[in-house]
Amino acid sequence: MNRTASEVKTTRTIAPMQARRAAIAKAKAIAVNVPANIGSTPATRFRGDADIFGRLVEDHDHHRALLAMLSATHGHSPERERLFVELVKEIKGHAAAEEQALWSSVMRNPETTEDARHAVGEHKEMDKMMADLAARDMASPGWLRRFAKLRDEYLHHIREEEQEQFVAAQKHLSGSDIRYMRQVFNRRKKQEKAGATIEKKLSR
């Protein structure tokens, strides 16, 4: 059922900038001396909302900060290793929970099936890129170059979700659906992140 944005708008939890700052602070706690200069973030109407989309954007901002911090590290330092492990577990846990809470339902609707398939397909590509990085020497000159490619791909992925795929999905979900999905996501994210492993596999 198609509805206008005003008809499906949910209650805001916190102000967008406050939500963004909280996500960055969470990343900074991993390596307090590494700067988290994420710059401006793509516009999204979901930041700070009390539903599945607001919760996903919260994670995205956390991931943006981790990516920026990793870009500021040097060699095989304890900070680079700690931040990389956190990033991998975060993205794996996030993607798995997102697929279970949101995309599994969205995929059933013919009008949004392709968006769901596209998002899930990109999750698999991220897994491959992270496994390739994990298998390489963090101190090598090529590691940061390969990481930059992962960073750019992931930033593109989450921008596309926030500005296109979430908008399309929201039109076909009720307010109660998207609030319930947040509960499912939170439960699954905790479990999926706890069980996430760092796979090492070089890409060809």
Short mmCIF file of C-alpha atoms in Angstrom, two decimals:
data_model
loop_
_atom_site.label_atom_id
_atom_site.label_comp_id
_atom_site.label_asym_id
_atom_site.label_seq_id
_atom_site.Cartn_x
_atom_site.Cartn_y
_atom_site.Cartn_z
CA MET A 1 0.00 0.00 0.00
CA ASN A 2 1.44 3.36 -1.04
CA ARG A 3 1.44 6.15 1.55
CA THR A 4 2.87 9.64 1.68
CA ALA A 5 5.92 10.38 3.80
CA SER A 6 3.75 12.27 6.29
CA GLU A 7 1.48 9.26 6.73
CA VAL A 8 4.35 6.93 7.63
CA LYS A 9 6.51 9.43 9.52
CA THR A 10 7.46 8.06 12.91
CA THR A 11 8.36 9.70 16.20
CA ARG A 12 11.84 11.20 16.34
CA THR A 13 13.98 9.85 19.16
CA ILE A 14 16.66 12.54 19.21
CA ALA A 15 17.77 15.46 17.05
CA PRO A 16 19.72 14.41 13.93
CA MET A 17 22.95 16.16 14.92
CA GLN A 18 22.79 14.71 18.41
CA ALA A 19 22.31 11.23 16.93
CA ARG A 20 25.29 11.78 14.63
CA ARG A 21 27.52 12.97 17.48
CA ALA A 22 26.55 9.97 19.63
CA ALA A 23 27.47 7.55 16.82
CA ILE A 24 30.87 9.22 16.37
CA ALA A 25 31.53 9.16 20.13
CA LYS A 26 30.85 5.42 20.14
CA ALA A 27 33.58 4.94 17.52
CA LYS A 28 35.99 7.26 19.33
CA ALA A 29 35.76 5.06 22.42
CA ILE A 30 37.59 2.34 20.45
CA ALA A 31 40.70 4.49 19.88
CA VAL A 32 40.47 7.79 21.73
CA ASN A 33 43.61 9.32 20.19
CA VAL A 34 42.63 8.73 16.55
CA PRO A 35 40.67 11.56 14.88
CA ALA A 36 37.20 10.81 13.52
CA ASN A 37 36.85 13.45 10.84
CA ILE A 38 33.88 12.17 8.85
CA GLY A 39 33.02 15.57 7.37
CA SER A 40 29.51 16.17 6.09
CA THR A 41 27.14 13.25 5.76
CA PRO A 42 24.61 12.68 2.97
CA ALA A 43 21.19 14.14 3.68
CA THR A 44 18.67 11.65 5.05
CA ARG A 45 15.29 12.19 6.69
CA PHE A 46 15.74 9.16 8.96
CA ARG A 47 18.60 10.23 11.26
CA GLY A 48 17.37 10.24 14.88
CA ASP A 49 14.05 8.50 14.12
CA ALA A 50 12.64 5.88 16.49
CA ASP A 51 12.21 3.16 13.88
CA ILE A 52 14.26 0.66 11.89
CA PHE A 53 15.52 3.29 9.46
CA GLY A 54 16.69 5.64 12.20
CA ARG A 55 18.44 2.73 13.89
CA LEU A 56 20.21 1.71 10.67
CA VAL A 57 21.40 5.27 10.04
CA GLU A 58 22.73 5.33 13.61
CA ASP A 59 24.93 2.35 12.73
CA HIS A 60 25.90 3.91 9.41
CA ASP A 61 27.21 7.03 11.16
CA HIS A 62 29.14 4.81 13.57
CA HIS A 63 30.66 3.01 10.58
CA ARG A 64 31.50 6.31 8.86
CA ALA A 65 33.47 7.31 11.95
CA LEU A 66 35.31 3.97 12.09
CA LEU A 67 36.22 4.28 8.41
CA ALA A 68 37.53 7.82 8.91
CA MET A 69 39.55 6.74 11.92
CA LEU A 70 41.08 3.79 10.09
CA SER A 71 42.09 6.13 7.27
CA ALA A 72 44.02 8.19 9.82
CA THR A 73 46.05 5.25 11.19
CA HIS A 74 49.56 4.23 10.12
CA GLY A 75 51.21 0.83 9.67
CA HIS A 76 50.33 -2.22 11.71
CA SER A 77 49.53 -0.21 14.81
CA PRO A 78 47.38 -1.43 17.71
CA GLU A 79 44.86 1.28 16.80
CA ARG A 80 44.57 0.14 13.19
CA GLU A 81 44.14 -3.48 14.22
CA ARG A 82 41.59 -2.67 16.93
CA LEU A 83 39.56 -0.40 14.65
CA PHE A 84 39.63 -2.90 11.78
CA VAL A 85 38.39 -5.75 13.97
CA GLU A 86 35.60 -3.51 15.27
CA LEU A 87 34.66 -2.39 11.75
CA VAL A 88 34.47 -5.94 10.41
CA LYS A 89 32.37 -7.21 13.30
CA GLU A 90 30.16 -4.13 13.14
CA ILE A 91 29.49 -4.38 9.41
CA LYS A 92 28.95 -8.14 9.52
CA GLY A 93 26.57 -7.92 12.48
CA HIS A 94 24.77 -4.93 10.99
CA ALA A 95 24.33 -6.48 7.54
CA ALA A 96 23.05 -9.81 8.85
CA ALA A 97 20.58 -8.15 11.23
CA GLU A 98 19.46 -5.69 8.54
CA GLU A 99 18.74 -8.57 6.16
CA GLN A 100 16.70 -10.39 8.80
CA ALA A 101 14.81 -7.38 10.17
CA LEU A 102 14.20 -5.39 6.99
CA TRP A 103 15.22 -6.86 3.66
CA SER A 104 13.63 -10.28 4.19
CA SER A 105 10.23 -8.55 4.40
CA VAL A 106 10.91 -5.97 1.71
CA MET A 107 12.00 -8.68 -0.72
CA ARG A 108 8.50 -10.18 -0.69
CA ASN A 109 7.00 -7.06 -2.28
CA PRO A 110 7.48 -7.08 -6.08
CA GLU A 111 7.85 -3.28 -6.08
CA THR A 112 10.87 -3.37 -3.75
CA THR A 113 12.35 -6.82 -4.41
CA GLU A 114 15.14 -5.44 -6.59
CA ASP A 115 16.20 -2.90 -3.96
CA ALA A 116 16.44 -5.67 -1.36
CA ARG A 117 18.42 -7.94 -3.68
CA HIS A 118 20.77 -5.10 -4.56
CA ALA A 119 21.44 -4.28 -0.89
CA VAL A 120 22.04 -7.92 0.06
CA GLY A 121 24.31 -8.41 -2.95
CA GLU A 122 26.45 -5.47 -1.88
CA HIS A 123 26.68 -6.92 1.64
CA LYS A 124 28.29 -10.02 0.12
CA GLU A 125 30.77 -7.88 -1.80
CA MET A 126 31.74 -6.09 1.43
CA ASP A 127 32.38 -9.47 3.06
CA LYS A 128 34.81 -10.40 0.27
CA MET A 129 36.66 -7.10 0.47
CA MET A 130 37.00 -7.30 4.25
CA ALA A 131 38.27 -10.89 4.05
CA ASP A 132 40.86 -9.81 1.48
CA LEU A 133 42.07 -6.97 3.72
CA ALA A 134 42.22 -9.27 6.75
CA ALA A 135 44.50 -11.63 4.81
CA ARG A 136 47.00 -8.89 3.95
CA ASP A 137 49.79 -7.24 5.92
CA MET A 138 48.40 -4.06 7.51
CA ALA A 139 51.87 -2.49 7.37
CA SER A 140 52.20 -2.87 3.59
CA PRO A 141 51.72 0.23 1.40
CA GLY A 142 48.97 -1.51 -0.56
CA TRP A 143 46.80 -2.19 2.50
CA LEU A 144 45.60 1.37 2.95
CA ARG A 145 44.98 1.67 -0.79
CA ARG A 146 42.79 -1.43 -0.74
CA PHE A 147 41.10 -0.19 2.41
CA ALA A 148 40.29 3.11 0.65
CA LYS A 149 38.45 1.12 -2.03
CA LEU A 150 36.42 -0.71 0.64
CA ARG A 151 35.69 2.62 2.36
CA ASP A 152 34.47 4.24 -0.85
CA GLU A 153 32.32 1.23 -1.79
CA TYR A 154 30.74 1.07 1.65
CA LEU A 155 30.06 4.80 1.83
CA HIS A 156 28.35 4.57 -1.56
CA HIS A 157 26.32 1.59 -0.33
CA ILE A 158 24.99 3.26 2.81
CA ARG A 159 24.30 6.54 1.01
CA GLU A 160 22.23 4.63 -1.55
CA GLU A 161 20.33 2.85 1.23
CA GLU A 162 19.58 6.06 3.12
CA GLN A 163 18.59 8.19 0.15
CA GLU A 164 16.87 5.66 -2.11
CA GLN A 165 16.25 2.15 -0.80
CA PHE A 166 14.96 3.07 2.67
CA VAL A 167 12.69 5.72 1.13
CA ALA A 168 11.20 3.18 -1.27
CA ALA A 169 10.83 0.51 1.43
CA GLN A 170 9.13 2.88 3.86
CA LYS A 171 6.26 3.47 1.43
CA HIS A 172 5.23 -0.17 1.66
CA LEU A 173 5.50 -0.66 5.43
CA SER A 174 3.17 0.40 8.22
CA GLY A 175 4.36 2.49 11.16
CA SER A 176 3.97 -0.49 13.47
CA ASP A 177 6.01 -2.63 11.04
CA ILE A 178 8.99 -0.34 11.03
CA ARG A 179 8.91 0.17 14.80
CA TYR A 180 8.78 -3.60 15.35
CA MET A 181 11.63 -4.10 12.87
CA ARG A 182 13.84 -1.93 15.08
CA GLN A 183 13.30 -4.37 17.96
CA VAL A 184 14.14 -7.30 15.71
CA PHE A 185 17.24 -5.53 14.41
CA ASN A 186 18.54 -4.68 17.88
CA ARG A 187 18.13 -8.27 19.06
CA ARG A 188 19.70 -9.81 15.98
CA LYS A 189 22.52 -7.23 15.75
CA LYS A 190 23.73 -8.06 19.23
CA GLN A 191 23.76 -11.79 18.46
CA GLU A 192 25.22 -11.50 14.97
CA LYS A 193 28.04 -9.16 16.02
CA ALA A 194 28.94 -11.40 18.97
CA GLY A 195 29.23 -14.36 16.59
CA ALA A 196 31.05 -12.53 13.78
CA THR A 197 34.49 -13.83 12.84
CA ILE A 198 37.37 -12.24 10.95
CA GLU A 199 37.70 -14.30 7.77
CA LYS A 200 40.96 -14.16 5.80
CA LYS A 201 40.75 -14.85 2.09
CA LEU A 202 42.70 -13.15 -0.66
CA SER A 203 40.67 -12.01 -3.67
CA ARG A 204 41.88 -13.00 -7.05
#
